[in-house]
Short mmCIF file of C-alpha atoms in Angstrom, two decimals:
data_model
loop_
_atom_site.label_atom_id
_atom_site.label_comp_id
_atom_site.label_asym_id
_atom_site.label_seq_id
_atom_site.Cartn_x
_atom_site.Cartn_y
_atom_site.Cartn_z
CA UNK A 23 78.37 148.01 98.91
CA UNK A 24 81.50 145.86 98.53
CA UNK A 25 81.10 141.92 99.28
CA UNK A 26 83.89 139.86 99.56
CA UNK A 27 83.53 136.56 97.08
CA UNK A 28 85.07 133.26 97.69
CA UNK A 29 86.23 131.35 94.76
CA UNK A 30 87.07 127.46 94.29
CA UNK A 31 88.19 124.92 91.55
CA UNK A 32 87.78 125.88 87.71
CA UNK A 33 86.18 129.25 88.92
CA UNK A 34 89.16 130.16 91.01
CA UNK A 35 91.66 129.09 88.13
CA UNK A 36 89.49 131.09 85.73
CA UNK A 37 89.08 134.31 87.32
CA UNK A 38 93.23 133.98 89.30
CA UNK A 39 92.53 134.60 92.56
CA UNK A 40 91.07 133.00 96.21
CA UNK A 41 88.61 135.87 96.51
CA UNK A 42 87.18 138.78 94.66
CA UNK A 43 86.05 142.63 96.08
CA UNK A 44 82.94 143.46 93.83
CA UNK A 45 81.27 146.36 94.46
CA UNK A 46 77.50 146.41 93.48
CA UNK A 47 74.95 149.15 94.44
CA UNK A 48 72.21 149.18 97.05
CA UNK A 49 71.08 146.00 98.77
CA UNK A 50 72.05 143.35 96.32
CA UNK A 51 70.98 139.65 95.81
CA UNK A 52 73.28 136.67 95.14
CA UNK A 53 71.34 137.32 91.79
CA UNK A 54 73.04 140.85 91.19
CA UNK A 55 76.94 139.34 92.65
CA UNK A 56 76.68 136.18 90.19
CA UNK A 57 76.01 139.20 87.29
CA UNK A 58 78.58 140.57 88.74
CA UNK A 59 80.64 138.54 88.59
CA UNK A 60 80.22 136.85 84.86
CA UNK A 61 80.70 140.91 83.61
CA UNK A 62 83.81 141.40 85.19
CA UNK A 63 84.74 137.87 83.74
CA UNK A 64 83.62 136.78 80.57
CA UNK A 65 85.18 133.78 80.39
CA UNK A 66 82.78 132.63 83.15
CA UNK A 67 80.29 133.23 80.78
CA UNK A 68 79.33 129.54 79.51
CA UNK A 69 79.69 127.96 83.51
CA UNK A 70 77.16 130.45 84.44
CA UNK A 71 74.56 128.58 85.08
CA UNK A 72 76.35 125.55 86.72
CA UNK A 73 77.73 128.06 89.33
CA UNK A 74 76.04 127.84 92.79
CA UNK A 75 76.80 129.96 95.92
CA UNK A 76 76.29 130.23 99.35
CA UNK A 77 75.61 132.73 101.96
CA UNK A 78 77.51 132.07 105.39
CA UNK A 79 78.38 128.50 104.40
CA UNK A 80 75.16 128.05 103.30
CA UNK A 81 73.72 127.00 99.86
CA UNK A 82 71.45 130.37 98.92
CA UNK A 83 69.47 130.72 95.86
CA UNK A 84 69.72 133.89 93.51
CA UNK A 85 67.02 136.05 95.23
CA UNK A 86 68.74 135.89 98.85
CA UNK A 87 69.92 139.57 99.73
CA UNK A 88 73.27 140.08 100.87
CA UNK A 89 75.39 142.26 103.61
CA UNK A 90 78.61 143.47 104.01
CA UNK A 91 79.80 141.23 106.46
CA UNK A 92 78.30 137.87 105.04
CA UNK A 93 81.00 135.42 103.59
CA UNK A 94 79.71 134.80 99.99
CA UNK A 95 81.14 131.83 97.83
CA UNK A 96 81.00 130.57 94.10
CA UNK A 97 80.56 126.88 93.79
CA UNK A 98 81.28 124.87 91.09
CA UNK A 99 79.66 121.30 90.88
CA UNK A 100 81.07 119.43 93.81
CA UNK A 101 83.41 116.26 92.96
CA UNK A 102 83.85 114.85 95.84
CA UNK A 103 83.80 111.25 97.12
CA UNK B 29 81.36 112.23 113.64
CA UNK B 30 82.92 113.65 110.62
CA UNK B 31 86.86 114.86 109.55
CA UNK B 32 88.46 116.86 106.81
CA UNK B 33 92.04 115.51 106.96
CA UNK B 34 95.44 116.31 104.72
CA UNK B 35 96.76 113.07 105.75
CA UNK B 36 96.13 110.16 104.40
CA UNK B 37 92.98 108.10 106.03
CA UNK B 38 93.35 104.73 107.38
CA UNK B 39 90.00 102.96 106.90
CA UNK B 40 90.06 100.70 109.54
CA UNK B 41 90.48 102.91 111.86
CA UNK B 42 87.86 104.26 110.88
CA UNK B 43 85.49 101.37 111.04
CA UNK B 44 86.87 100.82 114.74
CA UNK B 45 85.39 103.92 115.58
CA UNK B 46 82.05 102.40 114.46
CA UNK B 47 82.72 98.97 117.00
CA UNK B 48 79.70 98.04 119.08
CA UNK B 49 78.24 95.13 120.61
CA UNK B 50 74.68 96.78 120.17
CA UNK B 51 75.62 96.12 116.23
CA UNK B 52 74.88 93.41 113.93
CA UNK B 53 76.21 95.22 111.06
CA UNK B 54 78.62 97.21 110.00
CA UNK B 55 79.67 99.07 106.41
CA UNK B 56 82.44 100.59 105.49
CA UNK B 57 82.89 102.34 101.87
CA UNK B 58 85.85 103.51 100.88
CA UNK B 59 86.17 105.70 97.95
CA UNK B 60 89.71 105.51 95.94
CA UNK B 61 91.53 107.04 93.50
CA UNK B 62 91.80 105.42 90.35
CA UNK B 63 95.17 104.54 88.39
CA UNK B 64 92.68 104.79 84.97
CA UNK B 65 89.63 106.69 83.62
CA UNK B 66 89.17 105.63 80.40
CA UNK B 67 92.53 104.65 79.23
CA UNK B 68 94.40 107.64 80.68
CA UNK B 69 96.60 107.55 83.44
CA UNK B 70 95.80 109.56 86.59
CA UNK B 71 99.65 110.60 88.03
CA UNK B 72 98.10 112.57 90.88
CA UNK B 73 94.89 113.55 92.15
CA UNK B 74 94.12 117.23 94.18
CA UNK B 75 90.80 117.44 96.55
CA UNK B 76 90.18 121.33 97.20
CA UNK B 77 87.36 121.75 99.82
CA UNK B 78 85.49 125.28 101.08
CA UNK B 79 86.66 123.62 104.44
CA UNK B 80 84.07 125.56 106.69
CA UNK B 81 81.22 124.57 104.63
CA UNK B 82 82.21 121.20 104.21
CA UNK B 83 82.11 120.56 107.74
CA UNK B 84 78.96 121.73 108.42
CA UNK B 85 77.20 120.14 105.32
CA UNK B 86 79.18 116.58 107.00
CA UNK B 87 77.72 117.24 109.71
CA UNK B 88 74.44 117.78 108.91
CA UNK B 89 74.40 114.50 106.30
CA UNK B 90 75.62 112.86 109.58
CA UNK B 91 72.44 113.96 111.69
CA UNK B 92 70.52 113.25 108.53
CA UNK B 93 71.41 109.85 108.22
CA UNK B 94 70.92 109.30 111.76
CA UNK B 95 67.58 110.45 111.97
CA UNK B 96 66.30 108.10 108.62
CA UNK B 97 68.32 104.82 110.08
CA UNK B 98 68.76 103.61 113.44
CA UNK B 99 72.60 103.83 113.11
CA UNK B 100 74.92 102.97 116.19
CA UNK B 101 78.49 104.65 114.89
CA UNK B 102 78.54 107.22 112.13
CA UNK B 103 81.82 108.24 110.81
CA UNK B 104 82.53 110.30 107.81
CA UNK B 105 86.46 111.15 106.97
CA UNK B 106 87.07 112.72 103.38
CA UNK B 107 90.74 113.56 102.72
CA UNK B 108 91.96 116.86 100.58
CA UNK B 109 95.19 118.03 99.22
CA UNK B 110 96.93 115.72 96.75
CA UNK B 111 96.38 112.11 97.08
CA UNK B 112 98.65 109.36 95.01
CA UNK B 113 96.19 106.90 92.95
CA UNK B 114 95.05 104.02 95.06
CA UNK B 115 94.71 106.26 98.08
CA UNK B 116 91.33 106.79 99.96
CA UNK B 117 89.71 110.10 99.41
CA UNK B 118 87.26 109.14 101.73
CA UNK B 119 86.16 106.50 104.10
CA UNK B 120 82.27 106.38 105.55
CA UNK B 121 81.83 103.61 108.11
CA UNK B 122 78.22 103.04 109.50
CA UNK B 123 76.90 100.24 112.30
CA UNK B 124 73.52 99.31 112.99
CA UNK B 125 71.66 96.90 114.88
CA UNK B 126 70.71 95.39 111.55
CA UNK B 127 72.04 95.16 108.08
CA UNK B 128 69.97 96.65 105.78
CA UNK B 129 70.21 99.96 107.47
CA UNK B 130 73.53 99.98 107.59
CA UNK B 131 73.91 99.71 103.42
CA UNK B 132 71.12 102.08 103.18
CA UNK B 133 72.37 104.34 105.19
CA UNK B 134 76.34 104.33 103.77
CA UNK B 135 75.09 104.64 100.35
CA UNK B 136 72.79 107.80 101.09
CA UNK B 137 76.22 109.21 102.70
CA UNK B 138 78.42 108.23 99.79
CA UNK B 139 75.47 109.75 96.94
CA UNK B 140 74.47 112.41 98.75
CA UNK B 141 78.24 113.50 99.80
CA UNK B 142 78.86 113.74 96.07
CA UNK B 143 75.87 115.96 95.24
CA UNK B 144 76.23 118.96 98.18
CA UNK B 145 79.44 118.85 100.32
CA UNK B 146 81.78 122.11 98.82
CA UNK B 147 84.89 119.25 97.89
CA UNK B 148 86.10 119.40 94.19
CA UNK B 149 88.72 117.18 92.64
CA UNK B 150 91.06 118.26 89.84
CA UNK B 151 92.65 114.80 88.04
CA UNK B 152 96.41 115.71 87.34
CA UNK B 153 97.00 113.08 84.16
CA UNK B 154 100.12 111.53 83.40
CA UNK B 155 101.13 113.59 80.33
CA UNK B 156 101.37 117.04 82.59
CA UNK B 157 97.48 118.50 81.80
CA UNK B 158 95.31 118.81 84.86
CA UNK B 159 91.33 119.41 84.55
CA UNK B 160 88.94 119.81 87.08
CA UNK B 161 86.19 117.60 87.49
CA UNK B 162 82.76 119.27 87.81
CA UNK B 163 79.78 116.51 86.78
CA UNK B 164 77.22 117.85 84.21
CA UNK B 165 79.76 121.21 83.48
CA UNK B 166 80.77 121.28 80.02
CA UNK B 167 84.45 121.42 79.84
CA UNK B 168 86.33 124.84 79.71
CA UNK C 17 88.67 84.41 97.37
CA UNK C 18 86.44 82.56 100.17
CA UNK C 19 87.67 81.25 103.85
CA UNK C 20 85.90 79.12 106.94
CA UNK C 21 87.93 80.03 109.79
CA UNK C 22 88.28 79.30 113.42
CA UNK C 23 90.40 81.92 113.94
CA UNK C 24 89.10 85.77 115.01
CA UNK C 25 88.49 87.40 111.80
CA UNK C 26 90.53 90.93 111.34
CA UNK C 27 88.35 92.86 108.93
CA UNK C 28 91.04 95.20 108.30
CA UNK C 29 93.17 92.36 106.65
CA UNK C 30 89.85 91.70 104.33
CA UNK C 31 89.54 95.08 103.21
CA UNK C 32 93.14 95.33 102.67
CA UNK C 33 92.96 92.22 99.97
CA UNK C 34 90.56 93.35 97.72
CA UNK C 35 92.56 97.09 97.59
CA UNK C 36 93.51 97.84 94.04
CA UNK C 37 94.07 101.13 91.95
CA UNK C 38 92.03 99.72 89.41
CA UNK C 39 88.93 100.26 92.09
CA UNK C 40 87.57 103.09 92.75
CA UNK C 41 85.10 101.82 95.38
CA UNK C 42 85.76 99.01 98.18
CA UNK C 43 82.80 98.33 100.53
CA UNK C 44 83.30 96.18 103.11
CA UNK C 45 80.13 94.41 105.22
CA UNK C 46 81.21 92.91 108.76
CA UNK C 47 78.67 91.16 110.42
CA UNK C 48 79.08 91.27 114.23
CA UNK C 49 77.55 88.81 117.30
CA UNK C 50 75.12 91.42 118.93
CA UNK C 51 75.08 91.23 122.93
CA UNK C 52 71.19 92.37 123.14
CA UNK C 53 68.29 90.56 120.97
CA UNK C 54 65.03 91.94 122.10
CA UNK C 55 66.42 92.39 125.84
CA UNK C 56 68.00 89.33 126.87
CA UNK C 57 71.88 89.44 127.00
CA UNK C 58 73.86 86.56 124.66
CA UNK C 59 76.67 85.29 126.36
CA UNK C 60 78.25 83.46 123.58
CA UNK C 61 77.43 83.07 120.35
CA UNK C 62 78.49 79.16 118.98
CA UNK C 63 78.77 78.83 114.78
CA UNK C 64 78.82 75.65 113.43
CA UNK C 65 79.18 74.54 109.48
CA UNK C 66 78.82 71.71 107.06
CA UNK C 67 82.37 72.64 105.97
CA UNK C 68 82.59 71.02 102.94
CA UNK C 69 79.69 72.42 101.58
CA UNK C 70 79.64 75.47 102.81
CA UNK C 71 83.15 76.50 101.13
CA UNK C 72 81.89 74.88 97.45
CA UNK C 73 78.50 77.27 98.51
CA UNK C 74 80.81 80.65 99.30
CA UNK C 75 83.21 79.90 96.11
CA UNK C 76 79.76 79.94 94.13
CA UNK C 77 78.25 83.19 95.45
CA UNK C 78 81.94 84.70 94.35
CA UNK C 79 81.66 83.39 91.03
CA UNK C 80 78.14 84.66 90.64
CA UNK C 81 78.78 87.76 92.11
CA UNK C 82 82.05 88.24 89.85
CA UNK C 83 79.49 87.50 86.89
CA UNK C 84 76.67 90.05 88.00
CA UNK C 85 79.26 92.99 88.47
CA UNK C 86 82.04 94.02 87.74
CA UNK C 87 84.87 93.09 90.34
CA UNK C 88 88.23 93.28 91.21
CA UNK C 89 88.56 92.12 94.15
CA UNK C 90 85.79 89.90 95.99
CA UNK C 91 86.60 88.32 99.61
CA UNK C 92 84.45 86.88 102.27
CA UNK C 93 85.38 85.00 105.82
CA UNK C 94 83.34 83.52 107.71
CA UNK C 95 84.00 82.18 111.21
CA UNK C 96 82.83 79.19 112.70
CA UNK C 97 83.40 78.05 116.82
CA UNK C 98 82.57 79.95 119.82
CA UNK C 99 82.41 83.99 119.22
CA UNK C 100 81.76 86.83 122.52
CA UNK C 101 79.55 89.40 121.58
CA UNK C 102 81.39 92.27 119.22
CA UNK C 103 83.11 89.40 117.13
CA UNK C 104 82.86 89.54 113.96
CA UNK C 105 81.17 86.31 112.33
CA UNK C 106 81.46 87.36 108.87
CA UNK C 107 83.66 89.86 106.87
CA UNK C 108 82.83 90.68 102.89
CA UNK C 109 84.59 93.22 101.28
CA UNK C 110 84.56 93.94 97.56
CA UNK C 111 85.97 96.48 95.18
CA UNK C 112 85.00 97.67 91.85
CA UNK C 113 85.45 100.75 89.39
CA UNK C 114 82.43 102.45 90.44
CA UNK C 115 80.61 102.19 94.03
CA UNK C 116 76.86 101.36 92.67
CA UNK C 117 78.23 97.90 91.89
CA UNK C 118 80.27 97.16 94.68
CA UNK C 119 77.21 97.97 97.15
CA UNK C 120 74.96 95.94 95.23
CA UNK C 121 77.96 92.89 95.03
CA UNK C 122 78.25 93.45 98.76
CA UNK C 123 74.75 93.60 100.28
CA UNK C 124 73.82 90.63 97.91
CA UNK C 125 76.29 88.18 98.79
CA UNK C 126 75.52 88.99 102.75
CA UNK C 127 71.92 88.53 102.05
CA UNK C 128 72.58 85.42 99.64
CA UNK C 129 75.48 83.52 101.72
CA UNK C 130 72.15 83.94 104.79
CA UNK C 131 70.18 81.87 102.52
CA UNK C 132 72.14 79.40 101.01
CA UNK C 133 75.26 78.68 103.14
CA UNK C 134 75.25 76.01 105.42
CA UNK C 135 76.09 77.70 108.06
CA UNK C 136 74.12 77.56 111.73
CA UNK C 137 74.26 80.01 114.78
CA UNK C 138 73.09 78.94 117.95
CA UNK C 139 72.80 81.28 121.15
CA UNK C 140 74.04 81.08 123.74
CA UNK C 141 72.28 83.29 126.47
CA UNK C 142 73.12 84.65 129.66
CA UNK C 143 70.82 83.10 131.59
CA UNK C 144 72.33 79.34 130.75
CA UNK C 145 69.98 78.50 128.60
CA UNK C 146 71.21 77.86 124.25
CA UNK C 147 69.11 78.26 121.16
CA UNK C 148 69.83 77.15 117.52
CA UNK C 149 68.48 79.72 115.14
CA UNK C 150 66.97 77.86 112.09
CA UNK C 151 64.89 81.08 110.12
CA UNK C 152 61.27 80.35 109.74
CA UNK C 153 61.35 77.28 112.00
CA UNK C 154 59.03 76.85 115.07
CA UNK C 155 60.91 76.71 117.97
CA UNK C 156 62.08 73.10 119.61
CA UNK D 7 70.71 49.84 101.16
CA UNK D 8 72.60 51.40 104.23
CA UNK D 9 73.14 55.42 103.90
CA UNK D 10 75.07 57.29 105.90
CA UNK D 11 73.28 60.73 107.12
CA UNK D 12 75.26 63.49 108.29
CA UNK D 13 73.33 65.99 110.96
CA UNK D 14 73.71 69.82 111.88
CA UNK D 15 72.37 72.19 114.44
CA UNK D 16 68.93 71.37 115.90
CA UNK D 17 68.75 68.48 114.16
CA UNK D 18 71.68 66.73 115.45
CA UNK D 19 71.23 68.03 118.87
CA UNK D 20 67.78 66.18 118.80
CA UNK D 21 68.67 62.74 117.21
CA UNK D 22 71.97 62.92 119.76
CA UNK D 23 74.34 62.43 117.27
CA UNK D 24 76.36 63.94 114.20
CA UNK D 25 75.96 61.29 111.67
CA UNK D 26 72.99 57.82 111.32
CA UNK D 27 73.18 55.23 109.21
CA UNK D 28 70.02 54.60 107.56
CA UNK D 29 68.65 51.44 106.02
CA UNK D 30 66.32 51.48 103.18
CA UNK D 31 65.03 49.44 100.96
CA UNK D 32 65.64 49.03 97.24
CA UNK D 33 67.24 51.96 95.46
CA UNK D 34 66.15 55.22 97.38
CA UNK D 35 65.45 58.73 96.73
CA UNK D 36 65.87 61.86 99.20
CA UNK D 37 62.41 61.36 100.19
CA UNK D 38 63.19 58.20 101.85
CA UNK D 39 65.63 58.89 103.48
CA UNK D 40 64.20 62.12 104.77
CA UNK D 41 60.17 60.13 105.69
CA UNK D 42 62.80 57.30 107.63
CA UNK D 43 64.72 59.62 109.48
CA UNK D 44 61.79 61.28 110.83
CA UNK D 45 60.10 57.74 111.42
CA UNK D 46 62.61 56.93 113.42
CA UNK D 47 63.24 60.51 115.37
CA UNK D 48 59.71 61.28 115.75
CA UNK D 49 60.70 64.45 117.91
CA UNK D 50 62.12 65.67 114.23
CA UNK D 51 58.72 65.55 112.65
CA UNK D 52 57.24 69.37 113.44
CA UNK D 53 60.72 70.50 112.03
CA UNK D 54 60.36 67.65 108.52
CA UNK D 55 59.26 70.23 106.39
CA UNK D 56 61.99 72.46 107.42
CA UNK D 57 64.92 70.62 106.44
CA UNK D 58 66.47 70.43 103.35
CA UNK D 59 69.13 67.64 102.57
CA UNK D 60 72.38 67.25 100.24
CA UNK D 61 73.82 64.77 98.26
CA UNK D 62 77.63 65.21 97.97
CA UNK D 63 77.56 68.60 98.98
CA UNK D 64 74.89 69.86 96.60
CA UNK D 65 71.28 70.52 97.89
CA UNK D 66 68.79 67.79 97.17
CA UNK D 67 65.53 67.79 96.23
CA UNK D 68 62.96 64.47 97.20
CA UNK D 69 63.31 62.87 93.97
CA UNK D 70 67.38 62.33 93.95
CA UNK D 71 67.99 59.19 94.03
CA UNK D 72 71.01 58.16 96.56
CA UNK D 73 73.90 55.58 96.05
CA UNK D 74 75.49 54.38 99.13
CA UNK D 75 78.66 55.54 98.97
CA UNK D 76 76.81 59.43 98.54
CA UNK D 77 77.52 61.89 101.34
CA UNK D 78 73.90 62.73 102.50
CA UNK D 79 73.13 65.90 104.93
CA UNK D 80 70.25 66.75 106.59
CA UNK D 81 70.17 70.60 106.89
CA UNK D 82 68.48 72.76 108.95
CA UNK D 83 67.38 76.51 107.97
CA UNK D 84 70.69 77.86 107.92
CA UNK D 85 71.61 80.92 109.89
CA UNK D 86 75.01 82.22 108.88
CA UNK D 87 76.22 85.73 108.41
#
C-alpha cells in the first residue's frame, strides 16, 4: 500500500520535500510508516522519537492502522504561541 | 471563535470581539516576537502551521475552555508566515462574568496552545542562520 | 505608569503602552461594569476615590509588582465618575519576556489594587434605588 | 485638638457630608478619632469595625497618634477594580 506523508518544520527541511509516497506492505500502523520513514532517512534517525503524527488531522499513536486514503502527517514538537 | 491569519493581528480588535455587558472581566494575552533570546538578535521570525489541523485542535481548545470556565467571548487568532520582531504571533482574548475565570481560562489557552496545536516557529537570527524551534528536541 | 481618570478608558491605548520587542508576553486585564448581578439590571455604575491616596496606593502596587517580576512595561487606569454598563472601570496591562510572569503581575495587581486602593463603587440600579459596595460589610 | 476628617462612600453618605471636624482632647490617636466619630454618628456604629482610616494618605492603625494639621480619612471597605 502507498500512503501519502505530510511533512513540517525541521522534518520537512531534513527529508526536502512537503510530502513523501512510502510504500509499506499489508495493513500498516503509524508504527510501520514512522520505520519507514527513519530507513529511507537516516538523518531522522536521532528526532525519532520526538516525532508525532496524526491520522486525518488527528494526533494517533504508533499502533493506529492506516488506509490509503487517510492524510498521514509527521509532527515535530509544536512551537507555537 | 478561532483564526489562522497571514496578516498581521490587531489585538484589540480582537478583545472587541470579546465586549459584553454580561462581563466583569476580560483578558487578553498577546504573545510577541522577541528582538532577543539570549543575546542574539532575532531579524525575522517564520510560523509554519499544518493549517487543517490547527484549526480543528483551536477549535476544540476553544470548546474546551468553554466547558471548564463560564466564559462569555472566546477568541483565539494565531498568525503564520513571517512576522517582524515585536509583532503578535498570537492574540487570545477571553470575558467572563468574573475574573478569575477569565485568567484561568487565557492561560490554559496560551499553555495548552503551545503543547498540541500543529504551529512551529523557525527563528531567522541576525547573522543569516535560521533554526527551528522544537522544545525538548535536541538540536540537528 | 498609574492614572485616575474621568475620562472613558480605551484599553487599546493601555495595551499599546506597555508594547515592546523586548516582551514576549503582554496581558492585559479590563475590568468592565456588568449590567446583571444576580438578576437585577444596574443602570449606572458611580466610582468614587480618595484621589490622593489612591494614586500613591496604584504607584506602590507598580513598584511592587516591578520588584516581584520581571517587567517591561506595567500600566493600570482606573476610572472614577459615572460609568453605563460595558465601561470599562479598570484597564491593567503588563508585558514581560516570558508570559508566566506577566499573568501572575497581572492577576495580582487586579486582585491587590481590590484590596488596598481606595477606591468605592456604588450601584446604581434600575429600579431607582443606589447601593455602595463596601466587601464584607453588612448592608446599611 | 480640632481634626479635620475626610469621608467616602457609605460613610459620607450617612454622616451627610464629605469632610467633619472633630474635637478631641489632649494629643489623640486614630482610635479617638475613630470611637468620636462614631459617638457622634451613631448610625455609623454597626459599620465601626469596618472602617479603616489614614493619616496623610497612608493607612492608619488605632495607635497613630494625629497632629492637627494631618489629613485624616475614614475609609470604607474599598471596592475598586
Amino acid at each position: 500500500m502507498i500512503v501519502r506523508l505530510l511533512l513540517f518544520a525541521v522534518a520537512r527541511d531534513i527529508v526536502g520535500c512537503n510530502s513523501l509516497e512510502i510504500e509499506l506492505p499489508g495493513v500498516p500502523n503509524i508504527g510501520a510508516v514512522r520505520a519507514e520513514l527513519v530507513r529511507s532517512h537516516p538523518r531522522l534517525a536521532p528526532l525519532e522519537k520526538y516525532l508525532m503524527f496524526s491520522v486525518n488531522a488527528r494526533y494517533a499513536g504508533d499502533d493506529q492502522l492506516v488506509r490509503a486514503d487517510d492524510e498521514i502527517a509527521c509532527l515535530p514538537p509544536a512551537s507555537g504561541g | 471563535m478561532v483564526e489562522l491569519t497571514l496578516e498581521p493581528i490587531r489585538p484589540a480588535d480582537v478583545l472587541t470581539r470579546v465586549h459584553s455587558t454580561s462581563a466583569g472581566a476580560e483578558v487578553l494575552f498577546v504573545g510577541t516576537a522577541r528582538e532577543f533570546t539570549g543575546g542574539r538578535r532575532t531579524a525575522l521570525l517564520h510560523y509554519e502551521c499544518y493549517e487543517k489541523m490547527a484549526i480543528v485542535r483551536l477549535q476544540e481548545l476553544e470548546a474546551e475552555a468553554r466547558q471548564r470556565w463560564n466564559l462569555i467571548g472566546c477568541e483565539i487568532v494565531h498568525r503564520f508566515g513571517t512576522l517582524q520582531p515585536g509583532e503578535a504571533s498570537v492574540a487570545i482574548a477571553v470575558s467572563s462574568p468574573h475574573r478569575q475565570e477569565a485568567f484561568q481560562a487565557a492561560q490554559w489557552l496560551i499553555d495548552t496552545l503551545k503543547e498540541v496545536v500543529p504551529i512551529w516557529k523557525q527563528e531567522q537570527w541576525s547573522d543569516g542562520s535560521s533554526q527551528w524551534v522544537h522544545p525538548g528536541m535536541p538540536p540537528t
